[in-house]
PDB file of C-alpha atoms and ligand atoms in Angstrom:
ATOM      1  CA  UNK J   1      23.071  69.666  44.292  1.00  0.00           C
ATOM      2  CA  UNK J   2      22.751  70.414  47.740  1.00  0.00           C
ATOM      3  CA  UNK J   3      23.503  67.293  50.061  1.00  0.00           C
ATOM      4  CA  UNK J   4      20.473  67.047  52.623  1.00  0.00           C
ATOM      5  CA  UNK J   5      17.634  68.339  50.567  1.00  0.00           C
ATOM      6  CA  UNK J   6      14.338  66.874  50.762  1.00  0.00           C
ATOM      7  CA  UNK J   7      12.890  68.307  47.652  1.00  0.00           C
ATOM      8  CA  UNK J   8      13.502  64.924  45.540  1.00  0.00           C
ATOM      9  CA  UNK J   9      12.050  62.622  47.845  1.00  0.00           C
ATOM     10  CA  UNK J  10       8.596  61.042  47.447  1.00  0.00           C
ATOM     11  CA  UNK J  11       5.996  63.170  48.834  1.00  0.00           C
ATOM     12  CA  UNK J  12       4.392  61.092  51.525  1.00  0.00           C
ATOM     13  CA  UNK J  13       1.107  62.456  50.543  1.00  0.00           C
ATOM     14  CA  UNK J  14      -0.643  62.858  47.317  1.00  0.00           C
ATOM     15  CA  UNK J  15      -0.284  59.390  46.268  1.00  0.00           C
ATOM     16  CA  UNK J  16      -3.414  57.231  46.362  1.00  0.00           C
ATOM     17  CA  UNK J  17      -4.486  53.854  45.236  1.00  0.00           C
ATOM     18  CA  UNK J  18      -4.172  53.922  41.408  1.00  0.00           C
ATOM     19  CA  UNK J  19      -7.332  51.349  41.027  1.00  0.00           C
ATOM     20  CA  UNK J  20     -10.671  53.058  40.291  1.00  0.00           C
ATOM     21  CA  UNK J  21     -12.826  54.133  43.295  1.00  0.00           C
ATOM     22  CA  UNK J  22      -9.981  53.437  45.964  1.00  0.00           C
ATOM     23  CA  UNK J  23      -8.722  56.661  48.011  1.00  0.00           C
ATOM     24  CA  UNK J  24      -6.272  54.798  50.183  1.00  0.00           C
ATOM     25  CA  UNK J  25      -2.973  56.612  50.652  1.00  0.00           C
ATOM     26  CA  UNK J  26       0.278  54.549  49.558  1.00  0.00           C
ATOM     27  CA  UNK J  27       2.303  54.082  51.882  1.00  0.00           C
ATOM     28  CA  UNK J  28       6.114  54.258  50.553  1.00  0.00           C
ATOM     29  CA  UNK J  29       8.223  51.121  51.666  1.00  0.00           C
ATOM     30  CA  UNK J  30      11.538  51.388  52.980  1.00  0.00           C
ATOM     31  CA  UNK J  31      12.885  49.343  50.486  1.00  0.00           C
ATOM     32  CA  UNK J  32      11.532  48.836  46.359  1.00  0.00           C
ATOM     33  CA  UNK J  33       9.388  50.990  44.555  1.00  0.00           C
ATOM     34  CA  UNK J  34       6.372  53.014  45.557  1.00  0.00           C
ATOM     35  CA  UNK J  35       3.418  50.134  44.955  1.00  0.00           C
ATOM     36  CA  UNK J  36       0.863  51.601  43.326  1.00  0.00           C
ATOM     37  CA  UNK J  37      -1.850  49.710  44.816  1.00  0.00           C
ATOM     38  CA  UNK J  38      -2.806  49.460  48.270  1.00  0.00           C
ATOM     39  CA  UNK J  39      -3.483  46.094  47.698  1.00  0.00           C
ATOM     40  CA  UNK J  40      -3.596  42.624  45.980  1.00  0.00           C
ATOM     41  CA  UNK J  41      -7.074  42.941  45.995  1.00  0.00           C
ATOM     42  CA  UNK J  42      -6.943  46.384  44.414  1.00  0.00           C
ATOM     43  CA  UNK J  43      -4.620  45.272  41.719  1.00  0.00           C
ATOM     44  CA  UNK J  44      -6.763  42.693  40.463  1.00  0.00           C
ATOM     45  CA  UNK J  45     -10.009  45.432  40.427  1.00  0.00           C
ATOM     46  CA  UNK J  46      -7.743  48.030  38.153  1.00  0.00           C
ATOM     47  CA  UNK J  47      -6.849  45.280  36.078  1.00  0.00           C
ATOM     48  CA  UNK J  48     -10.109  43.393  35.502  1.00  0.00           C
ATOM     49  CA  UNK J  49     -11.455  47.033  34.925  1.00  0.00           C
ATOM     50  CA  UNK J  50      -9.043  47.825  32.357  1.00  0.00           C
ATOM     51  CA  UNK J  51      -9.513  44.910  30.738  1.00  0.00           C
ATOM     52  CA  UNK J  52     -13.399  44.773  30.401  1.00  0.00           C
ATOM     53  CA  UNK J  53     -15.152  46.621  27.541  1.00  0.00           C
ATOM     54  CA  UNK J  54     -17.351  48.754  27.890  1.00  0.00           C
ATOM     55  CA  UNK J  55     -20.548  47.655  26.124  1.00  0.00           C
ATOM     56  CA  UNK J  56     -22.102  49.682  23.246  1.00  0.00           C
ATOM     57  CA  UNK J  57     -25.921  49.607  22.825  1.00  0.00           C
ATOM     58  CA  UNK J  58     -28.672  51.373  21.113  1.00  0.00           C
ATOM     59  CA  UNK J  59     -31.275  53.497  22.425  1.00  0.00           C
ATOM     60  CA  UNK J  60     -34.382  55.414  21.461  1.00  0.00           C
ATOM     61  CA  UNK J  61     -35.360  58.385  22.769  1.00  0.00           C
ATOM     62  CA  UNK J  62     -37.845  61.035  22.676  1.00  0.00           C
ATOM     63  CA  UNK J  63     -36.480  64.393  20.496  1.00  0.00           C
ATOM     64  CA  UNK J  64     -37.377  67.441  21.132  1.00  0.00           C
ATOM     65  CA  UNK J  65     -39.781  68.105  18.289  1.00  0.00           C
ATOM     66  CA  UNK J  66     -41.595  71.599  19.003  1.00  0.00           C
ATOM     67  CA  UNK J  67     -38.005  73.393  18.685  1.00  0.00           C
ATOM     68  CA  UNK J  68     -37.255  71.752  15.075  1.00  0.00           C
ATOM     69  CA  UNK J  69     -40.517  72.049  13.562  1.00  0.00           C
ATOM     70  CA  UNK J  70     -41.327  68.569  13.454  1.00  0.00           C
ATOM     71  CA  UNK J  71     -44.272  66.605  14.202  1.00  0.00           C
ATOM     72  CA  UNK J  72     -44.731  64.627  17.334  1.00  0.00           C
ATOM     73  CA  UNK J  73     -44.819  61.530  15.723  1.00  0.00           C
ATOM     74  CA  UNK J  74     -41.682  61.705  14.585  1.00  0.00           C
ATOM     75  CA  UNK J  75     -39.923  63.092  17.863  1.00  0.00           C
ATOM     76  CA  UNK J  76     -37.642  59.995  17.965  1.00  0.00           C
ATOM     77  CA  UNK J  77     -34.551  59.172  17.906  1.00  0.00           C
ATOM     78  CA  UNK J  78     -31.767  56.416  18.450  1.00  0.00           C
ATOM     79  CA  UNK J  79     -28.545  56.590  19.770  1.00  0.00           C
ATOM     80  CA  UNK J  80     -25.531  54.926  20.050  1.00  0.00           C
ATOM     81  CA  UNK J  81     -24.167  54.771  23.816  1.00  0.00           C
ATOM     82  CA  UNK J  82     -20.745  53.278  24.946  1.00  0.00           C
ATOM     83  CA  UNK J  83     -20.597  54.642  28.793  1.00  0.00           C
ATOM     84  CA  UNK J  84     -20.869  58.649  29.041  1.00  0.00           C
ATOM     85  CA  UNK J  85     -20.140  58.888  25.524  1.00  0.00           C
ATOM     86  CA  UNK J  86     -23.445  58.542  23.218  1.00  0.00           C
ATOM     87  CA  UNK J  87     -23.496  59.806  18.606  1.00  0.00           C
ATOM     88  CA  UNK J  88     -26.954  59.917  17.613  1.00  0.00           C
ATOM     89  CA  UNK J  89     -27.092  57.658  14.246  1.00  0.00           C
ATOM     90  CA  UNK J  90     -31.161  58.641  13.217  1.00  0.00           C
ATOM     91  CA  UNK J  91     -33.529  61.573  14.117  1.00  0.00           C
ATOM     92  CA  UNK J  92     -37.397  62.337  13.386  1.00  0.00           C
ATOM     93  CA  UNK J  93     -38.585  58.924  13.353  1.00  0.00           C
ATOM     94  CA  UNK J  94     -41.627  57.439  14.531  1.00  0.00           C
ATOM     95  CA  UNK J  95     -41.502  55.493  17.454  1.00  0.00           C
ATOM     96  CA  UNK J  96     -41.838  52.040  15.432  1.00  0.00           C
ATOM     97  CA  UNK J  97     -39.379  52.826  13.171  1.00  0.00           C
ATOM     98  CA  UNK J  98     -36.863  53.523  16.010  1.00  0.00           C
ATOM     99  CA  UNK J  99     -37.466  50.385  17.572  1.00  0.00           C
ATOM    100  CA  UNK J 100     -36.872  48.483  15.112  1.00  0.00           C
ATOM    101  CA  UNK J 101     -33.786  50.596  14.152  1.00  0.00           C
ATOM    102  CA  UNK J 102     -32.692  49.667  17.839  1.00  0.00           C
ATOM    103  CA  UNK J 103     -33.069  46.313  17.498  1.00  0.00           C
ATOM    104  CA  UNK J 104     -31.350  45.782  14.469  1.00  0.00           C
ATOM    105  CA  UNK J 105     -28.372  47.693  16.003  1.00  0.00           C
ATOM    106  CA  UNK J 106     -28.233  45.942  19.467  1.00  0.00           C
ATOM    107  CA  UNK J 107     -28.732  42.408  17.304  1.00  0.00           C
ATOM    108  CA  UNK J 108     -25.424  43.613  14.605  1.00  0.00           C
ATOM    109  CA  UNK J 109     -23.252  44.551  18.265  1.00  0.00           C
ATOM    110  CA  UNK J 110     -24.220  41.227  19.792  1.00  0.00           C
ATOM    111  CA  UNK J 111     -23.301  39.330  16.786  1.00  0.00           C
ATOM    112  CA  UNK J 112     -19.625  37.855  17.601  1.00  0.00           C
ATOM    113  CA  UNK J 113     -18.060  38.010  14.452  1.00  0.00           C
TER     114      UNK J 113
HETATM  115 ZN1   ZN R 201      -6.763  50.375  46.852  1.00  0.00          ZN
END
């Protein structure tokens, strides 16, 4: 090891906030450990954010129907969507029929047990 080098030492750039949405740079203290918030206020956001689930709710929707062959009445169908991520669960229904699908599904996640 050569004694002077820099090339251990914390960058001092290219270290942000670590809570979601914040850009602010850390700045390394003298003394401790990098923080890895810029503030109190940002620690509290990352954690309530880590610590509230993401909801997961059903949805119908319109199919495409000319490209499968199937009639227009039974373009629909319903989804399951937990933030970006969505599994379709029924396909060429009628609109009725996916509705009600729907609502049983959102009434079975909002059941607490
Ligand atoms: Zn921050």
């Amino acid at each position: 090891m050569t004694k002077g080098s820099v090339r251990n030492e914390t960058p001092p750039e290219g270290k942000a906030c670590a809570a979601p949405g914040c850009t602010t740079p850390i700045v390394p203290l003298p003394t401790g450990r990098l923080a890895r918030f810029c503030s109190d206020a940002c620690r509290g956001r990352a954690h309530r954010h880590r610590h509230t689930p993401v909801p997961t709710t059903a949805e119908a929707d319109m199919g495409s129907a000319s490209s499968r062959g199937r009639h227009p009445d039974r373009a629909w169908l319903v989804r399951l969507r937990r933030g970006h991520r969505t599994v379709i669960v029924a396909m060429g229904l009628r609109q009725p029929a996916a509705d009600r699908l729907v609502e049983q599904i959102n009434d079975l996640l909002a059941d607490p047990a």
